[in-house]
PDB file of C-alpha atoms and ligand atoms in Angstrom:
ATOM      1  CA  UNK A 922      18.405  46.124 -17.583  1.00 96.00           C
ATOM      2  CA  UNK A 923      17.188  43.448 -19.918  1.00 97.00           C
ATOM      3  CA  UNK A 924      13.348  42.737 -20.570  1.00 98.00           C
ATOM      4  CA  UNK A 925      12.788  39.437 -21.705  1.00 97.00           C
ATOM      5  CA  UNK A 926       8.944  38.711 -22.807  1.00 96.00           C
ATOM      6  CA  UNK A 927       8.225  34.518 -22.527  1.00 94.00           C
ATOM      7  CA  UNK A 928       5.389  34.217 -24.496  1.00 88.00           C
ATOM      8  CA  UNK A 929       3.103  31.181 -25.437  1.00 85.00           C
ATOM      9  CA  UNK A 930      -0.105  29.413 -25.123  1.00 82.00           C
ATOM     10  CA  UNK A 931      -1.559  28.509 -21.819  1.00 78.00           C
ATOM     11  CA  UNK A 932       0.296  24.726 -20.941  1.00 80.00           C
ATOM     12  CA  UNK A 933       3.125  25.608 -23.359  1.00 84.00           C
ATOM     13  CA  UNK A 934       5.899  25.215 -20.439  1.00 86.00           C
ATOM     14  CA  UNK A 935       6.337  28.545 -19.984  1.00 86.00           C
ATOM     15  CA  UNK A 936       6.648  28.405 -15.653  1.00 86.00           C
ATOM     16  CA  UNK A 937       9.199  25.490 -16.087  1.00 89.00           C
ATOM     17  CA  UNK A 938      11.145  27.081 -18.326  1.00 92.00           C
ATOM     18  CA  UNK A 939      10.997  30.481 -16.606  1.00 93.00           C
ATOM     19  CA  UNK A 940      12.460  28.281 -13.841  1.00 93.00           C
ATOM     20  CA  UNK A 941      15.572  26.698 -15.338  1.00 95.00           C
ATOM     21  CA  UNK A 942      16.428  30.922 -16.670  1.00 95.00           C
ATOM     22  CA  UNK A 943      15.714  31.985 -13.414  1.00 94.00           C
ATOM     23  CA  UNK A 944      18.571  29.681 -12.266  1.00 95.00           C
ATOM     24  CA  UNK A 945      20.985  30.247 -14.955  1.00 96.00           C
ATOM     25  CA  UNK A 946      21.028  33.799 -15.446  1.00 96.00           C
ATOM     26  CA  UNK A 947      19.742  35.517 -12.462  1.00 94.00           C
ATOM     27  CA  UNK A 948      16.641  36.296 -14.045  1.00 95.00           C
ATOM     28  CA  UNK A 949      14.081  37.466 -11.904  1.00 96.00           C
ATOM     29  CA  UNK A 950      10.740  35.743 -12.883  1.00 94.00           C
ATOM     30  CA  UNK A 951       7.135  38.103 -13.094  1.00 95.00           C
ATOM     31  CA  UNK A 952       4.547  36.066 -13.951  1.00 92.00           C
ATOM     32  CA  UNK A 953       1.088  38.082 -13.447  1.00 94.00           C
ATOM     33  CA  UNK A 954      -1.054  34.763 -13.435  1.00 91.00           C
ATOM     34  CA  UNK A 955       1.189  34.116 -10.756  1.00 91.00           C
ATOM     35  CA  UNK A 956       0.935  37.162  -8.880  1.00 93.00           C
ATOM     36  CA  UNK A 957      -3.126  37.204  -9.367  1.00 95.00           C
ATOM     37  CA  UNK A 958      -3.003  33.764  -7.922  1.00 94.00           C
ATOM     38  CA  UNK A 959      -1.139  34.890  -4.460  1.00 94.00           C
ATOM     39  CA  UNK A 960      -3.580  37.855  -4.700  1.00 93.00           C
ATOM     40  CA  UNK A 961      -6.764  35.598  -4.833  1.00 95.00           C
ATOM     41  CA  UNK A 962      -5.237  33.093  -1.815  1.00 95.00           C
ATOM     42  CA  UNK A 963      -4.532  36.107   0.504  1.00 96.00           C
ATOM     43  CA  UNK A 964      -8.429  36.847  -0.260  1.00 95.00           C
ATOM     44  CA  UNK A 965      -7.467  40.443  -1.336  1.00 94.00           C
ATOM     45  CA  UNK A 966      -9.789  43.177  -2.938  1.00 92.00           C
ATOM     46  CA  UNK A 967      -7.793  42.925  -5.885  1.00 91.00           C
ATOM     47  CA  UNK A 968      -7.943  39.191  -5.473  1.00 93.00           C
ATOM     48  CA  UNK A 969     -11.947  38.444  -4.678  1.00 93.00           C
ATOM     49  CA  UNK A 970     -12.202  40.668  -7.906  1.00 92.00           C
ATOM     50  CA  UNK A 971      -9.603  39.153 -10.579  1.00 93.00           C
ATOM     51  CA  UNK A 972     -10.814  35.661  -9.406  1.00 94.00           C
ATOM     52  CA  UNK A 973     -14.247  36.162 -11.022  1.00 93.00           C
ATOM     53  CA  UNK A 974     -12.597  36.960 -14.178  1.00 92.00           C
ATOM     54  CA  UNK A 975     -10.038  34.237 -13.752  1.00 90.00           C
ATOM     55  CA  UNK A 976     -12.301  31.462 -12.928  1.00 88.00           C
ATOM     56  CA  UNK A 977     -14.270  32.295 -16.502  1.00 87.00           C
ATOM     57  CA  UNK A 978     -11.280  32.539 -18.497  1.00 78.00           C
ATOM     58  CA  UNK A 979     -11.466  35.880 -19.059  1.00 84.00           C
ATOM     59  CA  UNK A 980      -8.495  38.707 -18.669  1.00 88.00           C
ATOM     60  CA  UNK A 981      -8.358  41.104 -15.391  1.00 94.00           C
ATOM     61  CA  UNK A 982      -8.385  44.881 -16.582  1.00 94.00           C
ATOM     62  CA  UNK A 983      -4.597  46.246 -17.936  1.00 94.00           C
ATOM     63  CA  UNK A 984      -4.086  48.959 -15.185  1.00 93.00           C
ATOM     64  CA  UNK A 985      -4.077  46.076 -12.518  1.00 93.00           C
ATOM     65  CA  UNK A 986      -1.637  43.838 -14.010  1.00 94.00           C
ATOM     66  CA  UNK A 987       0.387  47.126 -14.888  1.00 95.00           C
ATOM     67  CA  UNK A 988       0.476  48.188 -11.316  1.00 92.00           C
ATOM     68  CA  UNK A 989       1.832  44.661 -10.176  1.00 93.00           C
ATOM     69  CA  UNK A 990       4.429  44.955 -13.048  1.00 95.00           C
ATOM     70  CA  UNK A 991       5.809  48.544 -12.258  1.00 95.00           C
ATOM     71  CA  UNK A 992       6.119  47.015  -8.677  1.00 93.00           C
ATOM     72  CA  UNK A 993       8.122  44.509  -9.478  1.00 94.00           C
ATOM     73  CA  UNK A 994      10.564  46.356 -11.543  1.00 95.00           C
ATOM     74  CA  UNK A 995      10.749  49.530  -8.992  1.00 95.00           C
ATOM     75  CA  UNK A 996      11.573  46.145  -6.113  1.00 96.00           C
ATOM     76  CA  UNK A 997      13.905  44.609  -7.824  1.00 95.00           C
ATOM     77  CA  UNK A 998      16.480  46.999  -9.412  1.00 94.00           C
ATOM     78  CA  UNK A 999      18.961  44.301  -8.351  1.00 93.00           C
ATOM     79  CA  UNK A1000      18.728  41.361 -10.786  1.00 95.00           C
ATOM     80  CA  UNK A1001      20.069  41.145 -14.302  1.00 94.00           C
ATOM     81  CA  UNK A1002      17.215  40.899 -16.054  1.00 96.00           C
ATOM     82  CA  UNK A1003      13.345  40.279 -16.108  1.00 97.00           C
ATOM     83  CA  UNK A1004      11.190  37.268 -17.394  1.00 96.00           C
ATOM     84  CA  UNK A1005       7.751  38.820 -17.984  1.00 96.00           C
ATOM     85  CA  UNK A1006       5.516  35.999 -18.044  1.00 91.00           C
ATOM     86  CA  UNK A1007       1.859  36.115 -18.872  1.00 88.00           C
ATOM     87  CA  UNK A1008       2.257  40.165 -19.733  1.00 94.00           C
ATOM     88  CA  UNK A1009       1.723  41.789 -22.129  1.00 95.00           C
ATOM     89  CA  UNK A1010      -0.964  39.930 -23.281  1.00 89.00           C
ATOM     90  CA  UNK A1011      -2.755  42.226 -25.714  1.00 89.00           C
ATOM     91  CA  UNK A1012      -1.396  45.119 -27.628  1.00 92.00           C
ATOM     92  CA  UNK A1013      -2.768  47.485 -25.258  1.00 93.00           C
ATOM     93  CA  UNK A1014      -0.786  46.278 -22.548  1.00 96.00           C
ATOM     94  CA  UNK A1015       2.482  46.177 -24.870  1.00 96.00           C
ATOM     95  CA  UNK A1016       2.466  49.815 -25.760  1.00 97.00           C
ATOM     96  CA  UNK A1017       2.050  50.606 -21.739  1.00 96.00           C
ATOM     97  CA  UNK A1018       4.944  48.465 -21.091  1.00 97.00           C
ATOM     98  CA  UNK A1019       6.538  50.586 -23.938  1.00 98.00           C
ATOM     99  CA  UNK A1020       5.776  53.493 -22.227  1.00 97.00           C
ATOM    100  CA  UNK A1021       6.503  52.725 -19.006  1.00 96.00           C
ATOM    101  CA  UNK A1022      10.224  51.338 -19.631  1.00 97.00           C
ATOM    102  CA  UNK A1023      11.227  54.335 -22.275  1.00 97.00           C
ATOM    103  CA  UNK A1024      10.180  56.469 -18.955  1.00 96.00           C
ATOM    104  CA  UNK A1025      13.052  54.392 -17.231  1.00 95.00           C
ATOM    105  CA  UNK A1026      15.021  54.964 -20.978  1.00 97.00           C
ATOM    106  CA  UNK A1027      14.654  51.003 -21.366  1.00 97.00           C
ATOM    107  CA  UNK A1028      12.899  48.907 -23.746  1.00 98.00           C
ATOM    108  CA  UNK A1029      11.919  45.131 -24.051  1.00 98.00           C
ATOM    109  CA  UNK A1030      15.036  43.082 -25.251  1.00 98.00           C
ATOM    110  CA  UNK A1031      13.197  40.395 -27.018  1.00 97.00           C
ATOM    111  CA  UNK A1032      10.191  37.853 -27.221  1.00 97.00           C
ATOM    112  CA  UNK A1033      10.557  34.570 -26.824  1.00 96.00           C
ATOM    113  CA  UNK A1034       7.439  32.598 -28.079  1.00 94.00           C
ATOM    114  CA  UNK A1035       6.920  28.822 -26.932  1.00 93.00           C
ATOM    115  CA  UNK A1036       4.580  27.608 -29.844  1.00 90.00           C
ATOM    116  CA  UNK A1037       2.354  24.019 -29.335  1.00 90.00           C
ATOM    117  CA  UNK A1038      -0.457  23.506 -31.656  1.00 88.00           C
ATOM    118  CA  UNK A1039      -3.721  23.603 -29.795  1.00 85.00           C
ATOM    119  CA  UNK A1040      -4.624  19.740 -29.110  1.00 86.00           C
ATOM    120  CA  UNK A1041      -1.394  20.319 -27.389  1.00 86.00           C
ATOM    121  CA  UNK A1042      -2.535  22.965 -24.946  1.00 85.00           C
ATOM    122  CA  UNK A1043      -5.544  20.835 -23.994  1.00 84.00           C
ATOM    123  CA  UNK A1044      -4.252  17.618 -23.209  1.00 85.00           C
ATOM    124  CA  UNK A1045      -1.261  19.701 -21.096  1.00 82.00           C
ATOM    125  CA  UNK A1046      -3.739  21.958 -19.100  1.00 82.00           C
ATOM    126  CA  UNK A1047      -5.857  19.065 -18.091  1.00 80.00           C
ATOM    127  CA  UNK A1048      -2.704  16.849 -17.113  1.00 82.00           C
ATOM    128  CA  UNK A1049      -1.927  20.196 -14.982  1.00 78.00           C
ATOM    129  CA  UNK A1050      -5.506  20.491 -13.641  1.00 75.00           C
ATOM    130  CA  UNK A1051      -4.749  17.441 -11.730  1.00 77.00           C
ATOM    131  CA  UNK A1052      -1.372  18.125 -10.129  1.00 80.00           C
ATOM    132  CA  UNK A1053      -2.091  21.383  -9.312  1.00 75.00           C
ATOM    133  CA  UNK A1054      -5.787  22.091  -8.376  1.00 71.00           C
ATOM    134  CA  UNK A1055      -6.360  24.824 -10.720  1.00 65.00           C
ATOM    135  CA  UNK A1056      -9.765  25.766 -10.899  1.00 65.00           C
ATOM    136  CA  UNK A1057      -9.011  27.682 -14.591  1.00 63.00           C
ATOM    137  CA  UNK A1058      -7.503  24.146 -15.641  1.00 64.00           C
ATOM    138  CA  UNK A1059     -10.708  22.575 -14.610  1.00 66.00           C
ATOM    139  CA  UNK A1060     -13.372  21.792 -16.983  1.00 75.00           C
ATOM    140  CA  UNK A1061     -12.859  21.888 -21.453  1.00 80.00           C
ATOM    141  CA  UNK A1062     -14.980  24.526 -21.380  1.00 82.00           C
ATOM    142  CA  UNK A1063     -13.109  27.052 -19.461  1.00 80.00           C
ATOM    143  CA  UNK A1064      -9.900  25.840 -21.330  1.00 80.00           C
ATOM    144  CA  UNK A1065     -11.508  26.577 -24.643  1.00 84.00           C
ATOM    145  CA  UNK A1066     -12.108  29.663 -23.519  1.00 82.00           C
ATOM    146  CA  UNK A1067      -8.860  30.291 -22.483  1.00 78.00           C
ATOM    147  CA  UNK A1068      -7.388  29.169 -25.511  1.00 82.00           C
ATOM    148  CA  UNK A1069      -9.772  31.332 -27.823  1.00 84.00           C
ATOM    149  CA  UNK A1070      -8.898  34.307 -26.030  1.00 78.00           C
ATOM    150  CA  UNK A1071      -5.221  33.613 -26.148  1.00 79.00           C
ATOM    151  CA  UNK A1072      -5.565  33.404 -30.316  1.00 80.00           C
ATOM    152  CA  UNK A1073      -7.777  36.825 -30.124  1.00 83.00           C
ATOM    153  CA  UNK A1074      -6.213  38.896 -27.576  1.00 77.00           C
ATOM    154  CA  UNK A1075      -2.801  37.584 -27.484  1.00 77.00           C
ATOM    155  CA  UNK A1076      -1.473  37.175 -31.419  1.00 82.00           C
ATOM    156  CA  UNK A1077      -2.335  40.966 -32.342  1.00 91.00           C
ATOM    157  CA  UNK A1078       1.048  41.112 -29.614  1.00 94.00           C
ATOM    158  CA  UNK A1079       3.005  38.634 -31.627  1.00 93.00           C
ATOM    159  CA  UNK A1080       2.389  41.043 -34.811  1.00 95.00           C
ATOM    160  CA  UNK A1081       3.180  43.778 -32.769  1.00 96.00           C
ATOM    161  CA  UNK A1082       6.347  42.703 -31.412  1.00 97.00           C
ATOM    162  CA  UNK A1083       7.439  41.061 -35.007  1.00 97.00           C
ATOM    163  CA  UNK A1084       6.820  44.706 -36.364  1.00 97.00           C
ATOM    164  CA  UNK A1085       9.307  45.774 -34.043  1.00 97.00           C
ATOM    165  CA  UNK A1086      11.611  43.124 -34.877  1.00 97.00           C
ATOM    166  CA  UNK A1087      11.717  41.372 -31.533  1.00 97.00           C
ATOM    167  CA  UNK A1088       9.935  38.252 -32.094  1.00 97.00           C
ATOM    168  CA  UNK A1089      11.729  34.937 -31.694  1.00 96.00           C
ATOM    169  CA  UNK A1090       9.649  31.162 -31.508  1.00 95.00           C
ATOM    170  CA  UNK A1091      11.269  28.136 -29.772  1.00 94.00           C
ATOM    171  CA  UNK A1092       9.155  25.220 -30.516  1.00 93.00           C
ATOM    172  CA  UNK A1093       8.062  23.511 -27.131  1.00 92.00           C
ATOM    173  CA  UNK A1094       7.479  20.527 -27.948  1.00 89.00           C
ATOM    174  CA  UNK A1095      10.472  18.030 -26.430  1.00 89.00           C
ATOM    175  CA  UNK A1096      12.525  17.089 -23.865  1.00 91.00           C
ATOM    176  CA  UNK A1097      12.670  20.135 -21.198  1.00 93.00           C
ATOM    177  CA  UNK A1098      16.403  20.632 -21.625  1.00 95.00           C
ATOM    178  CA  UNK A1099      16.647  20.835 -25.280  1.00 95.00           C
ATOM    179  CA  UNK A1100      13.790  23.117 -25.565  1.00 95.00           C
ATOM    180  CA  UNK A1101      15.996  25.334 -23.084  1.00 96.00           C
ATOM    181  CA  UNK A1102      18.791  24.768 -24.651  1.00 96.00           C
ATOM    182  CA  UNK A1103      17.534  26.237 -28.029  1.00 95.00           C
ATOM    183  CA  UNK A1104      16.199  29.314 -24.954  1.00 96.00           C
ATOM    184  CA  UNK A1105      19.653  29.783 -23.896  1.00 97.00           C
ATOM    185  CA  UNK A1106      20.775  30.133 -27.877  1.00 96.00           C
ATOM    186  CA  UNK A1107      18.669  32.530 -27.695  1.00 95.00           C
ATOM    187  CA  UNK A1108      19.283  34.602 -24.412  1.00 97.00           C
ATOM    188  CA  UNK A1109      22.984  34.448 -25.022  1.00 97.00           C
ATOM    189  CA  UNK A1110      22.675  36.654 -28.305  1.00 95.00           C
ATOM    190  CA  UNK A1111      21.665  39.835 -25.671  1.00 94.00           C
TER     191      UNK A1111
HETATM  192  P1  LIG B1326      -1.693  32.495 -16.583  1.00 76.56           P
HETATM  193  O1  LIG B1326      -1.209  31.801 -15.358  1.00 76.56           O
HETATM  194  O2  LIG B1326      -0.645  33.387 -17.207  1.00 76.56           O
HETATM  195  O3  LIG B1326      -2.325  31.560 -17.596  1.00 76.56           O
HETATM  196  O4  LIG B1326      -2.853  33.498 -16.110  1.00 76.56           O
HETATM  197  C1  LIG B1326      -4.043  33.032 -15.511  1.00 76.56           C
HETATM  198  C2  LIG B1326      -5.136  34.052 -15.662  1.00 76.56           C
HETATM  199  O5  LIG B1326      -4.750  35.295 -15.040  1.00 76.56           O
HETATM  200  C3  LIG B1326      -5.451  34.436 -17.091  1.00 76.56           C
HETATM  201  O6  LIG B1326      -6.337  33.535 -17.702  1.00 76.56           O
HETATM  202  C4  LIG B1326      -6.058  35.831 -16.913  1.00 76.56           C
HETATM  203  O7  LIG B1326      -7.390  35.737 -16.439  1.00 76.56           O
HETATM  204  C5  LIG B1326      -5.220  36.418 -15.796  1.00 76.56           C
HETATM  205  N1  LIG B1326      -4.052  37.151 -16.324  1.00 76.56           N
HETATM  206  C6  LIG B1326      -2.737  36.804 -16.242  1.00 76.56           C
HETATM  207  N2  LIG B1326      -1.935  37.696 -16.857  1.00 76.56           N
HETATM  208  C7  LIG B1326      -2.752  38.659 -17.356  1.00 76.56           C
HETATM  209  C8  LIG B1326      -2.559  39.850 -18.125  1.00 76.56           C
HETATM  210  N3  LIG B1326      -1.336  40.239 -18.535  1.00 76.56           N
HETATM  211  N4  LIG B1326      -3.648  40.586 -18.452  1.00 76.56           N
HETATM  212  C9  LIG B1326      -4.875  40.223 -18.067  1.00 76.56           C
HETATM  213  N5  LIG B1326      -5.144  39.098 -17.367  1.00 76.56           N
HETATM  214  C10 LIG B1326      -4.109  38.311 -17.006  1.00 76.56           C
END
């Protein structure tokens, strides 16, 4: 099975171009901001609590968005690969994932970073505040927040996975299909 890690800032294009991969290579698509967000409209424990976090920009604790990832890869032992989106997201969370695919005798493929500079992210998260309804998207100071965390918590990962020799950065700023195409480059190596 092949573990692909999409990586990048909030707003960097990471859903749409999950998408398009999803569609080309049978990819099946685990995005935990995704799965928090069906948690929090079916008004779930799990959701009434990682909406309080959510809504302040802050991460939900590693053994819950561990659970929803061993889920998805126990459900789905059918699809040629997986697209973990949003996870890991701190270094913690990549040695679990370690862990818990050398259980399986697996390990992560590659990385796949989307880099935009940071003026970037902001203008993109507040143009998808508005189609979208996203109260995280919302106001400049939750998207600060959301883009300091990503720079503390999330780059230790990119150092992490770089160590390991599995780091790889698209740049994501384009037109959609050439940023995939330089993706699919990419994907067609493994
Ligand atoms: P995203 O849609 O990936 O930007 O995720 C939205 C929010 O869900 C984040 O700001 C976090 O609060 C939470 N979240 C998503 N993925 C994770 C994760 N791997 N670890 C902790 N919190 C997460």
């Amino acid at each position: 099975m092949k573990y692909f890690i999409l990586f990048g800032p909030p707003g960097a294009g990471k859903g749409t171009q999950a998408a398009m991969m999803v569609d080309k290579y049978n990819f099946r698509h685990v995005s935990t901001g995704d799965l928090l967000r069906r948690e929090i409209k079916a008004g779930s424990p799990l959701g009434i609590q990682a909406k309080e976090l959510i809504d302040r920009g802050l991460l939900v604790p590693d053994n819950i968005v561990e659970d929803m990832i061993r889920l998805e890869i126990e459900q789905h032992p059918d699809v040629a690969g997986f697209l973990l989106d949003g996870f890991p997201r701190t270094t913690s969370q990549a040695e679990d994932l370690d862990r818990m695919l050398g259980a399986r005798g697996e390990e992560v493929t590659t990385v796949i970073s989307i880099v935009i500079d940071d003026e970037m992210v902001k203008e993109r998260i507040r143009h998808r505040a508005m189609i979208e309804n996203r109260q995280d998207d919302m106001d400049d100071a939750t998207i600060a927040n959301r883009i300091a965390t990503y720079h503390q918590k999330t780059e230790p990962v990119i150092n992490y996975y770089k160590k390991a020799g599995k780091y790889n950065e698209i740049y994501g700023v384009g037109a959609i299909d050439s940023i995939f195409e330089r993706i699919c480059e990419l994907v067609d190596k493994f």
